[in-house]
mmCIF file with all atom_site columns, C-alpha atoms in Angstrom:
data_model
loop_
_atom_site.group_PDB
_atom_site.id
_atom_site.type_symbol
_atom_site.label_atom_id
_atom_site.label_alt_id
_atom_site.label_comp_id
_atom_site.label_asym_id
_atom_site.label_entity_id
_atom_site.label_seq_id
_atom_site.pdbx_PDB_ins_code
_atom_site.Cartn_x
_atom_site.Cartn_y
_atom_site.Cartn_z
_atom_site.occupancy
_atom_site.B_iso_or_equiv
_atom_site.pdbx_formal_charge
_atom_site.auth_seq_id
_atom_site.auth_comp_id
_atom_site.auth_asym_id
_atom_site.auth_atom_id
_atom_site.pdbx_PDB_model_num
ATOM 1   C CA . UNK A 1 1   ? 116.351 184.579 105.422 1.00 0.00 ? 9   UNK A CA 1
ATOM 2   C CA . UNK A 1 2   ? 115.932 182.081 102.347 1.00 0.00 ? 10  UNK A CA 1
ATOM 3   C CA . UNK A 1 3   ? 117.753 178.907 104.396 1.00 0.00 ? 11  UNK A CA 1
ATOM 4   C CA . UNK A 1 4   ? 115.689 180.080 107.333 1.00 0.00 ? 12  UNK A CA 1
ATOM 5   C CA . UNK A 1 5   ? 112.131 179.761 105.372 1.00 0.00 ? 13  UNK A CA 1
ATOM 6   C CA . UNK A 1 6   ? 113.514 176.887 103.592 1.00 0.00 ? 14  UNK A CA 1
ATOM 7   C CA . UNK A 1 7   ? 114.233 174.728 106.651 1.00 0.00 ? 15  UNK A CA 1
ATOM 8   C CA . UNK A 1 8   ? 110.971 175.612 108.611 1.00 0.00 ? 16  UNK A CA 1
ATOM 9   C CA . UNK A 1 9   ? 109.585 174.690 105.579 1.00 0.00 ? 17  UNK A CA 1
ATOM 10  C CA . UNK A 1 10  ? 111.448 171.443 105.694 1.00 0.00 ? 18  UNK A CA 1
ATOM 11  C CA . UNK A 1 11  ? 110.694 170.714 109.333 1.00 0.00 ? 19  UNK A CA 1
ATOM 12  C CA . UNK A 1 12  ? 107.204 171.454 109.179 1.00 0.00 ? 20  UNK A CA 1
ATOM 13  C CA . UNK A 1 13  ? 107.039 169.121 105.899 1.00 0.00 ? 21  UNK A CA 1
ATOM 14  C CA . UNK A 1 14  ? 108.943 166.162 107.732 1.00 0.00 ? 22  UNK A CA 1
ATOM 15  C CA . UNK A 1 15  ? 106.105 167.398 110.555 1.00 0.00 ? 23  UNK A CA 1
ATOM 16  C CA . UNK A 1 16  ? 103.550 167.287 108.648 1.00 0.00 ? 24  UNK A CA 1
ATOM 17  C CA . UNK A 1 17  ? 103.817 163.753 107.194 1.00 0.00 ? 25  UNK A CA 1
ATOM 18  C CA . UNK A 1 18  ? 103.751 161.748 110.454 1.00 0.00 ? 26  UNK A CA 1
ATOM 19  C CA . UNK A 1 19  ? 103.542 158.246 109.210 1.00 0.00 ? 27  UNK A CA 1
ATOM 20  C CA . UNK A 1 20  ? 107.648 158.700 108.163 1.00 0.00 ? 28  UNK A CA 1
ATOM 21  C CA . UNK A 1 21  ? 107.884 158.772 112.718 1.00 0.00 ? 29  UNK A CA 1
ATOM 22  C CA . UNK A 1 22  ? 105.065 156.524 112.818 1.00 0.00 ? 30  UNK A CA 1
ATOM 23  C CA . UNK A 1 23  ? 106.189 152.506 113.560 1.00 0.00 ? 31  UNK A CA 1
ATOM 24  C CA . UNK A 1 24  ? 105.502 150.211 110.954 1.00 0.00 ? 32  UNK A CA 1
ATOM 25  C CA . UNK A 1 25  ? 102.760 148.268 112.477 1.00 0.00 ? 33  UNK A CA 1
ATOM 26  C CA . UNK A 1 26  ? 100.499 149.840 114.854 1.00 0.00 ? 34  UNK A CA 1
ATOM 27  C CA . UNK A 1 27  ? 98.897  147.741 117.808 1.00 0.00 ? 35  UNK A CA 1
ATOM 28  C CA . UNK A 1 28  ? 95.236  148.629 116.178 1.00 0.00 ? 36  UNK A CA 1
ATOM 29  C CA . UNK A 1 29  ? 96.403  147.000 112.831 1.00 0.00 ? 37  UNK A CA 1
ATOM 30  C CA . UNK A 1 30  ? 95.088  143.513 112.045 1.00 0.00 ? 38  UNK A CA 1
ATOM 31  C CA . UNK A 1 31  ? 97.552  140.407 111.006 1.00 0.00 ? 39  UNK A CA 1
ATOM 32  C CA . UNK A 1 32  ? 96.108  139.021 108.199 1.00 0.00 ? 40  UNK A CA 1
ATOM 33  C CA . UNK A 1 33  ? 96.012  135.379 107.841 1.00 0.00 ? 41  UNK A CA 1
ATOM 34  C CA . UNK A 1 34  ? 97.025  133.529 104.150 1.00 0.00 ? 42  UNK A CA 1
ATOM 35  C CA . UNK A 1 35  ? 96.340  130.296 102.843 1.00 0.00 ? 43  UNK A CA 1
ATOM 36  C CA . UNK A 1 36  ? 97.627  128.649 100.212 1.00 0.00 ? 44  UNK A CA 1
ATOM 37  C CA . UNK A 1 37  ? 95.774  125.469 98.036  1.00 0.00 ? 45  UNK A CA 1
ATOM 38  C CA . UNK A 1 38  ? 97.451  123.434 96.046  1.00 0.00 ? 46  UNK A CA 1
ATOM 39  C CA . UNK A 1 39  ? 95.592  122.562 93.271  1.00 0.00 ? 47  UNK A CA 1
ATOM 40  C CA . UNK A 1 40  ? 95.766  118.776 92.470  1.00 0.00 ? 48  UNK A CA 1
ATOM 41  C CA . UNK A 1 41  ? 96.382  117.643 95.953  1.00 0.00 ? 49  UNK A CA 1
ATOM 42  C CA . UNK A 1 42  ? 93.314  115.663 96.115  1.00 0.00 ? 50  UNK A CA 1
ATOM 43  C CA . UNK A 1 43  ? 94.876  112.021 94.958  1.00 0.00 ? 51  UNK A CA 1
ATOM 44  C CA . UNK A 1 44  ? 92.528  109.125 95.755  1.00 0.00 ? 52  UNK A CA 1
ATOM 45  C CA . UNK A 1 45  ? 94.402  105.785 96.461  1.00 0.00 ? 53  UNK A CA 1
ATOM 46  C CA . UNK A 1 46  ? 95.413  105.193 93.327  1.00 0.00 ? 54  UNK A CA 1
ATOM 47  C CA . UNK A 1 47  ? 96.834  108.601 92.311  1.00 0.00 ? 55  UNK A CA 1
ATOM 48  C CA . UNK A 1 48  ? 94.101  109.669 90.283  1.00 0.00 ? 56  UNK A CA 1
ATOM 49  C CA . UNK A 1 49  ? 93.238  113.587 90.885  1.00 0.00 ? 57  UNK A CA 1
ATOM 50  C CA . UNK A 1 50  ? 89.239  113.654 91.303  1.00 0.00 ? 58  UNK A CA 1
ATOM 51  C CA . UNK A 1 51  ? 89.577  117.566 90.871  1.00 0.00 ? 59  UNK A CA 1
ATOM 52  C CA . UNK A 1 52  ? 90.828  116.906 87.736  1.00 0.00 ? 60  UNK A CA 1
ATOM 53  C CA . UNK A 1 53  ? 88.237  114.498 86.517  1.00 0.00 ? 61  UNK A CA 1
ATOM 54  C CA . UNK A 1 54  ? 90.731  111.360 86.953  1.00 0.00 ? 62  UNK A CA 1
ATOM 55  C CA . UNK A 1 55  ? 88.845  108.477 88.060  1.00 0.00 ? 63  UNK A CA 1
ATOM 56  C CA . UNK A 1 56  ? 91.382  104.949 87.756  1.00 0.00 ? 64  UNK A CA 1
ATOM 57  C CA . UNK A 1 57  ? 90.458  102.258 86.036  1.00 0.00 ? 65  UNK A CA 1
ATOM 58  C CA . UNK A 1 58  ? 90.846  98.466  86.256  1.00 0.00 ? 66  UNK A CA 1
ATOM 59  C CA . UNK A 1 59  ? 90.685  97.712  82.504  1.00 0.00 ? 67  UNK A CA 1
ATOM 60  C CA . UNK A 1 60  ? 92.823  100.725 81.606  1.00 0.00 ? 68  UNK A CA 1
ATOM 61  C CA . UNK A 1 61  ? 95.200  99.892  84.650  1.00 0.00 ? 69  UNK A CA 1
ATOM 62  C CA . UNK A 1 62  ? 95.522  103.936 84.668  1.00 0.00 ? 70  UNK A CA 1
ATOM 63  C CA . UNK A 1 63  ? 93.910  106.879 85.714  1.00 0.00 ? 71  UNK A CA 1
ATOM 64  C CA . UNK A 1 64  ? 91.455  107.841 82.636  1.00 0.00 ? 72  UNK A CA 1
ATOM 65  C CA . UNK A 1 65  ? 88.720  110.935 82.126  1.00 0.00 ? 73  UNK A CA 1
ATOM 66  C CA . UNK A 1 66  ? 85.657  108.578 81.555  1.00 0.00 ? 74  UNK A CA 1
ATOM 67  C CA . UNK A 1 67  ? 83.814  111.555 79.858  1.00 0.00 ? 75  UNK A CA 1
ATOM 68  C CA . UNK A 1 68  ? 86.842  111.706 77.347  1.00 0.00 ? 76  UNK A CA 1
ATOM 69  C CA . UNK A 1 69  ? 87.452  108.142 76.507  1.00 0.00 ? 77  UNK A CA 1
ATOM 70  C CA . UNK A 1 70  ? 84.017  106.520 77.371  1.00 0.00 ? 78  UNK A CA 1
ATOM 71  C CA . UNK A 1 71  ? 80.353  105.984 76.178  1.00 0.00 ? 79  UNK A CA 1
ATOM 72  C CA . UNK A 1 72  ? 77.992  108.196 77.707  1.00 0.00 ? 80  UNK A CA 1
ATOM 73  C CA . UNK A 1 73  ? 74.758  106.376 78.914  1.00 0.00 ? 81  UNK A CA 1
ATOM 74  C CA . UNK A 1 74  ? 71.864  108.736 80.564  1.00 0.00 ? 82  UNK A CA 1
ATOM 75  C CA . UNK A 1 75  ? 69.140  107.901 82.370  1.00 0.00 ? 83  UNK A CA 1
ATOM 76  C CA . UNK A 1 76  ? 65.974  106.307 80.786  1.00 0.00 ? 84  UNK A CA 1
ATOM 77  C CA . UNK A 1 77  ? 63.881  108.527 83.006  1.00 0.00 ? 85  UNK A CA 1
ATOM 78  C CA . UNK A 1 78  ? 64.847  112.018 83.690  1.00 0.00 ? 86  UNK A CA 1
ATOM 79  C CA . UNK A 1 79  ? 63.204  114.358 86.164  1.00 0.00 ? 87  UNK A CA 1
ATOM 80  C CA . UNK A 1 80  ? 62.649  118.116 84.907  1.00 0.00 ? 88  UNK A CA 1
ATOM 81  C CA . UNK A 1 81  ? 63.550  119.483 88.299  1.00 0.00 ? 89  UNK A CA 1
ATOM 82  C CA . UNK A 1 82  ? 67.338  117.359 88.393  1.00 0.00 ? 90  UNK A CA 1
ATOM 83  C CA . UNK A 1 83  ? 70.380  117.588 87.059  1.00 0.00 ? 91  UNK A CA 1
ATOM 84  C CA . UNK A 1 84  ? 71.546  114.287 84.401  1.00 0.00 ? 92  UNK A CA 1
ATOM 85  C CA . UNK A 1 85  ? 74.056  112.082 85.527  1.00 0.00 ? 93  UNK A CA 1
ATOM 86  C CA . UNK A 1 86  ? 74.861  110.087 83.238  1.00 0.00 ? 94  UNK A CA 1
ATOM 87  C CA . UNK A 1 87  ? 76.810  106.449 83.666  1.00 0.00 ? 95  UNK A CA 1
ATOM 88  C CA . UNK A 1 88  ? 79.836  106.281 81.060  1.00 0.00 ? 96  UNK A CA 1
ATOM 89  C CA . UNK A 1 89  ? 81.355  102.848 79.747  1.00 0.00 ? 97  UNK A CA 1
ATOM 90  C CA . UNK A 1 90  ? 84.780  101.513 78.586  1.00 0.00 ? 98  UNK A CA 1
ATOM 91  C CA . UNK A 1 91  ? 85.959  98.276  76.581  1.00 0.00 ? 99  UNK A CA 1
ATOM 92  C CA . UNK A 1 92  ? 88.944  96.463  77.136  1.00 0.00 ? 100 UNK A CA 1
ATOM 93  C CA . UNK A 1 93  ? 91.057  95.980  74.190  1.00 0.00 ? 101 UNK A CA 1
ATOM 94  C CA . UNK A 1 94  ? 89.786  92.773  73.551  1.00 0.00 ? 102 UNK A CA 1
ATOM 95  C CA . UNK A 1 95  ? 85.984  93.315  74.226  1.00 0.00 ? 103 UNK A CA 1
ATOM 96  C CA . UNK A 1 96  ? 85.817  90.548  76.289  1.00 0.00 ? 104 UNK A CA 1
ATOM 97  C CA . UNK A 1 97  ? 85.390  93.015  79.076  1.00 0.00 ? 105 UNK A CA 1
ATOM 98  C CA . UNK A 1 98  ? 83.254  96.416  79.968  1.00 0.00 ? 106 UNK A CA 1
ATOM 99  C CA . UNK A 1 99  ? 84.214  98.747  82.652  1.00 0.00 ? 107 UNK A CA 1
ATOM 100 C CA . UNK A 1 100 ? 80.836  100.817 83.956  1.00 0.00 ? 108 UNK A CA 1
ATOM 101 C CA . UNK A 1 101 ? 80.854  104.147 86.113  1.00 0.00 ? 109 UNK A CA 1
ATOM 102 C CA . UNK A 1 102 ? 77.820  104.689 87.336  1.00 0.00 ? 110 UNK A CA 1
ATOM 103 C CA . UNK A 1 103 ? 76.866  108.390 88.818  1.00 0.00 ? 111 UNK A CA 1
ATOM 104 C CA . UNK A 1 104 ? 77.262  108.515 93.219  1.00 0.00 ? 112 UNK A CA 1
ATOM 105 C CA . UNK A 1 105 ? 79.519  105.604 92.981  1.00 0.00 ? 113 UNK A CA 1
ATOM 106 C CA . UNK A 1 106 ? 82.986  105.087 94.180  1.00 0.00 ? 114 UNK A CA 1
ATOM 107 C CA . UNK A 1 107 ? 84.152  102.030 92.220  1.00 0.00 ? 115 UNK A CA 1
ATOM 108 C CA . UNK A 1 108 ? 83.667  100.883 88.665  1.00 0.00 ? 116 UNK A CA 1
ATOM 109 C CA . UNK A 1 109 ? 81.805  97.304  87.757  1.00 0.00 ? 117 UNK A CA 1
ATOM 110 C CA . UNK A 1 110 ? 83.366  94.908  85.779  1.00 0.00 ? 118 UNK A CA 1
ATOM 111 C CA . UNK A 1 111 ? 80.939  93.049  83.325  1.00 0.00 ? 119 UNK A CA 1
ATOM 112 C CA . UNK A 1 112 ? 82.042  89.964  81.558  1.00 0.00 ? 120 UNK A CA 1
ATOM 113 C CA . UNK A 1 113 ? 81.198  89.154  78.028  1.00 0.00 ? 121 UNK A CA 1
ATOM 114 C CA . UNK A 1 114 ? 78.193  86.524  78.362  1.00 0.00 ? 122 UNK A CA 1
ATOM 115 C CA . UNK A 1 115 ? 77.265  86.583  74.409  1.00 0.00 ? 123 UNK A CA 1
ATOM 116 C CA . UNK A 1 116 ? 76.953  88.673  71.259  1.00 0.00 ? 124 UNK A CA 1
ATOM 117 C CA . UNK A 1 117 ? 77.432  92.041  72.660  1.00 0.00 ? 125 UNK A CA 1
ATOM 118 C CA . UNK A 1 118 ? 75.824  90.939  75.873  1.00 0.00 ? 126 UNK A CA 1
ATOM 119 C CA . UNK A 1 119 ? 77.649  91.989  79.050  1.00 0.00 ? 127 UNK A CA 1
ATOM 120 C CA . UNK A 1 120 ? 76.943  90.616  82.500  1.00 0.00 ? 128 UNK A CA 1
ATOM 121 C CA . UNK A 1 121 ? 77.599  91.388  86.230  1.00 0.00 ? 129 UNK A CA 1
ATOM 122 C CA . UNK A 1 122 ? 74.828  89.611  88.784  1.00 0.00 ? 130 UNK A CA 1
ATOM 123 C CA . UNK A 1 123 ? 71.695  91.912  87.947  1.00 0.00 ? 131 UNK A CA 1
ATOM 124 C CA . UNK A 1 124 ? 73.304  94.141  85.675  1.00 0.00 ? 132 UNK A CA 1
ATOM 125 C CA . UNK A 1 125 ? 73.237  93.965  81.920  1.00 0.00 ? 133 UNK A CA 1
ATOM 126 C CA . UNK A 1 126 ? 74.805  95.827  79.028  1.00 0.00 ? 134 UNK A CA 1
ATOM 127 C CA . UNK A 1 127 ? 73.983  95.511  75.358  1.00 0.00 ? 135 UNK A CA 1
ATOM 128 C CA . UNK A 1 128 ? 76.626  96.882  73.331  1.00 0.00 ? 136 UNK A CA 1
ATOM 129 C CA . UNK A 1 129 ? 74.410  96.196  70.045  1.00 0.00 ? 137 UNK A CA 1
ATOM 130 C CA . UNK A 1 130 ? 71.596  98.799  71.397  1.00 0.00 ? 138 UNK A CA 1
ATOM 131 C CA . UNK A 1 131 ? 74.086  100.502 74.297  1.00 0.00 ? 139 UNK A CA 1
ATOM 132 C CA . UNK A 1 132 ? 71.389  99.878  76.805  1.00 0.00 ? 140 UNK A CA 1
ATOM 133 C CA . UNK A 1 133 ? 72.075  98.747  80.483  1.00 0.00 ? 141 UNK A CA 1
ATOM 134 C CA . UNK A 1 134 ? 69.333  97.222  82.508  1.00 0.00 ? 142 UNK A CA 1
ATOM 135 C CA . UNK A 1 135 ? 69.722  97.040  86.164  1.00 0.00 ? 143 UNK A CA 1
ATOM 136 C CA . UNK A 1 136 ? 66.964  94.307  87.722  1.00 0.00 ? 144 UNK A CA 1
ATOM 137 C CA . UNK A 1 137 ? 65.749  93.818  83.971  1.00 0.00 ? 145 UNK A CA 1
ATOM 138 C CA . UNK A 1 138 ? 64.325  97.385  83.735  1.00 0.00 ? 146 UNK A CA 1
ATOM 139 C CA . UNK A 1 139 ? 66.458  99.322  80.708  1.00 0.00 ? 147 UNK A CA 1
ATOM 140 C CA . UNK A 1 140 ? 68.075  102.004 83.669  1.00 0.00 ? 148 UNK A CA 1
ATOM 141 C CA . UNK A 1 141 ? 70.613  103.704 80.901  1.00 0.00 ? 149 UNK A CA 1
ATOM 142 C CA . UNK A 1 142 ? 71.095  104.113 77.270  1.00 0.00 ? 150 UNK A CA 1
ATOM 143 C CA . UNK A 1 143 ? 72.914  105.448 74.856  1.00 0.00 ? 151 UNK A CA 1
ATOM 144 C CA . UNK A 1 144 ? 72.158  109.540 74.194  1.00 0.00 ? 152 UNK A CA 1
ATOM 145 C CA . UNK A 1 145 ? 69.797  109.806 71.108  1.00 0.00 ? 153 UNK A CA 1
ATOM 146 C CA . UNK A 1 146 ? 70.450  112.637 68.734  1.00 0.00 ? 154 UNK A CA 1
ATOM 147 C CA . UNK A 1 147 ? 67.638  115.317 68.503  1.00 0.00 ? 155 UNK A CA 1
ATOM 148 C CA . UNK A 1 148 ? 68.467  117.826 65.950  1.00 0.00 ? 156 UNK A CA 1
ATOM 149 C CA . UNK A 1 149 ? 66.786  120.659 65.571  1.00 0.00 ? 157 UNK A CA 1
ATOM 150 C CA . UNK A 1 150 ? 66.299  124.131 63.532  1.00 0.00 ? 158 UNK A CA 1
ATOM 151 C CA . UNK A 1 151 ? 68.774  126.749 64.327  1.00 0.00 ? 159 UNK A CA 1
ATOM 152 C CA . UNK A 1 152 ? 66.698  129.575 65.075  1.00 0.00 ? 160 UNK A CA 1
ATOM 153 C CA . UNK A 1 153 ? 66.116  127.323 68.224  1.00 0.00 ? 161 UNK A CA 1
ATOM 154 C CA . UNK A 1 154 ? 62.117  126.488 67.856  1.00 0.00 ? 162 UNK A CA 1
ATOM 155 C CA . UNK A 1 155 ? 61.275  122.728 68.938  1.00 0.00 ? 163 UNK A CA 1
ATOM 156 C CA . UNK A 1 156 ? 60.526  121.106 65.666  1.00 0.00 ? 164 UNK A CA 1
ATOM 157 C CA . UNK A 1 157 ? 62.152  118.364 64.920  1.00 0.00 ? 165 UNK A CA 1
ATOM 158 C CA . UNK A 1 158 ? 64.598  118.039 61.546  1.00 0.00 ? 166 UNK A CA 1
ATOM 159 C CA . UNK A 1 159 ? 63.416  114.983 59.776  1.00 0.00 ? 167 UNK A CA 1
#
């Protein structure tokens, strides 16, 4: 009587639990679809990976991270409602050359050493004694000015 109500209880268990007769993969189920990114794959001419920040350089002769080895120049004139983009600049090792990255632009401009400090490229100028670059003779960048301020965050200025 025991090994009867032990194998109906068995068989009605194995019953029971009809995903065990069930096939793996139904018609109704849905194939799911991967992709896989590499990260890094996004190598401009040169090499340099623009997801990493790499932008190549003609005075370095190597991809670089302007923001890590350049000068930062913002804007002169900044609109409230936009985001700053600032320009960034490198020397050569001999200063006799500046490399400029300007924001929305593909290639760096070379400028040329014209005087004291005084870099030139057509209509573009950069003084490296005030770090200002004037584009058509209007200052269009310059070098971030220092603003410090009170640490319990109100707007007055620290002398």
């Amino acid at each position: 009587m025991k090994k009867i109500f032990l194998l109906n209880f068995i068989f009605i268990s194995l019953i029971s639990c009809d995903k065990i007769l069930k096939d793996k993969y139904d018609s109704q189920d849905s194939e799911i679809t991967t992709r896989v990114y590499a990260v890094g794959t996004d190598k401009d001419e040169n090499g340099c990976v623009s997801s990493a920040g790499y932008t190549w350089s003609i005075l370095k002769n190597d991809c670089i991270r302007v923001f890590e080895i350049g000068y930062r120049l913002n804007p002169t004139q900044i609109n409230a409602d936009e985001a700053v983009m600032s320009a960034f600049v490198i020397f050569d090792e001999d200063k006799e050359k500046t490399e400029l990255f300007l924001p929305n632009s593909d290639k760096s401009i070379i400028l040329n050493l014209d005087g004291k400090g005084i870099y030139k490229n057509g209509k573009m100028v950069f003084d490296s004694n005030e770090f200002v670059l004037k584009i058509d003779n209007k200052n269009t960048y310059e070098a971030a000015k220092e603003q410090l301020q009170n640490i319990n965050n109100t707007q007055e200025e620290i002398e």
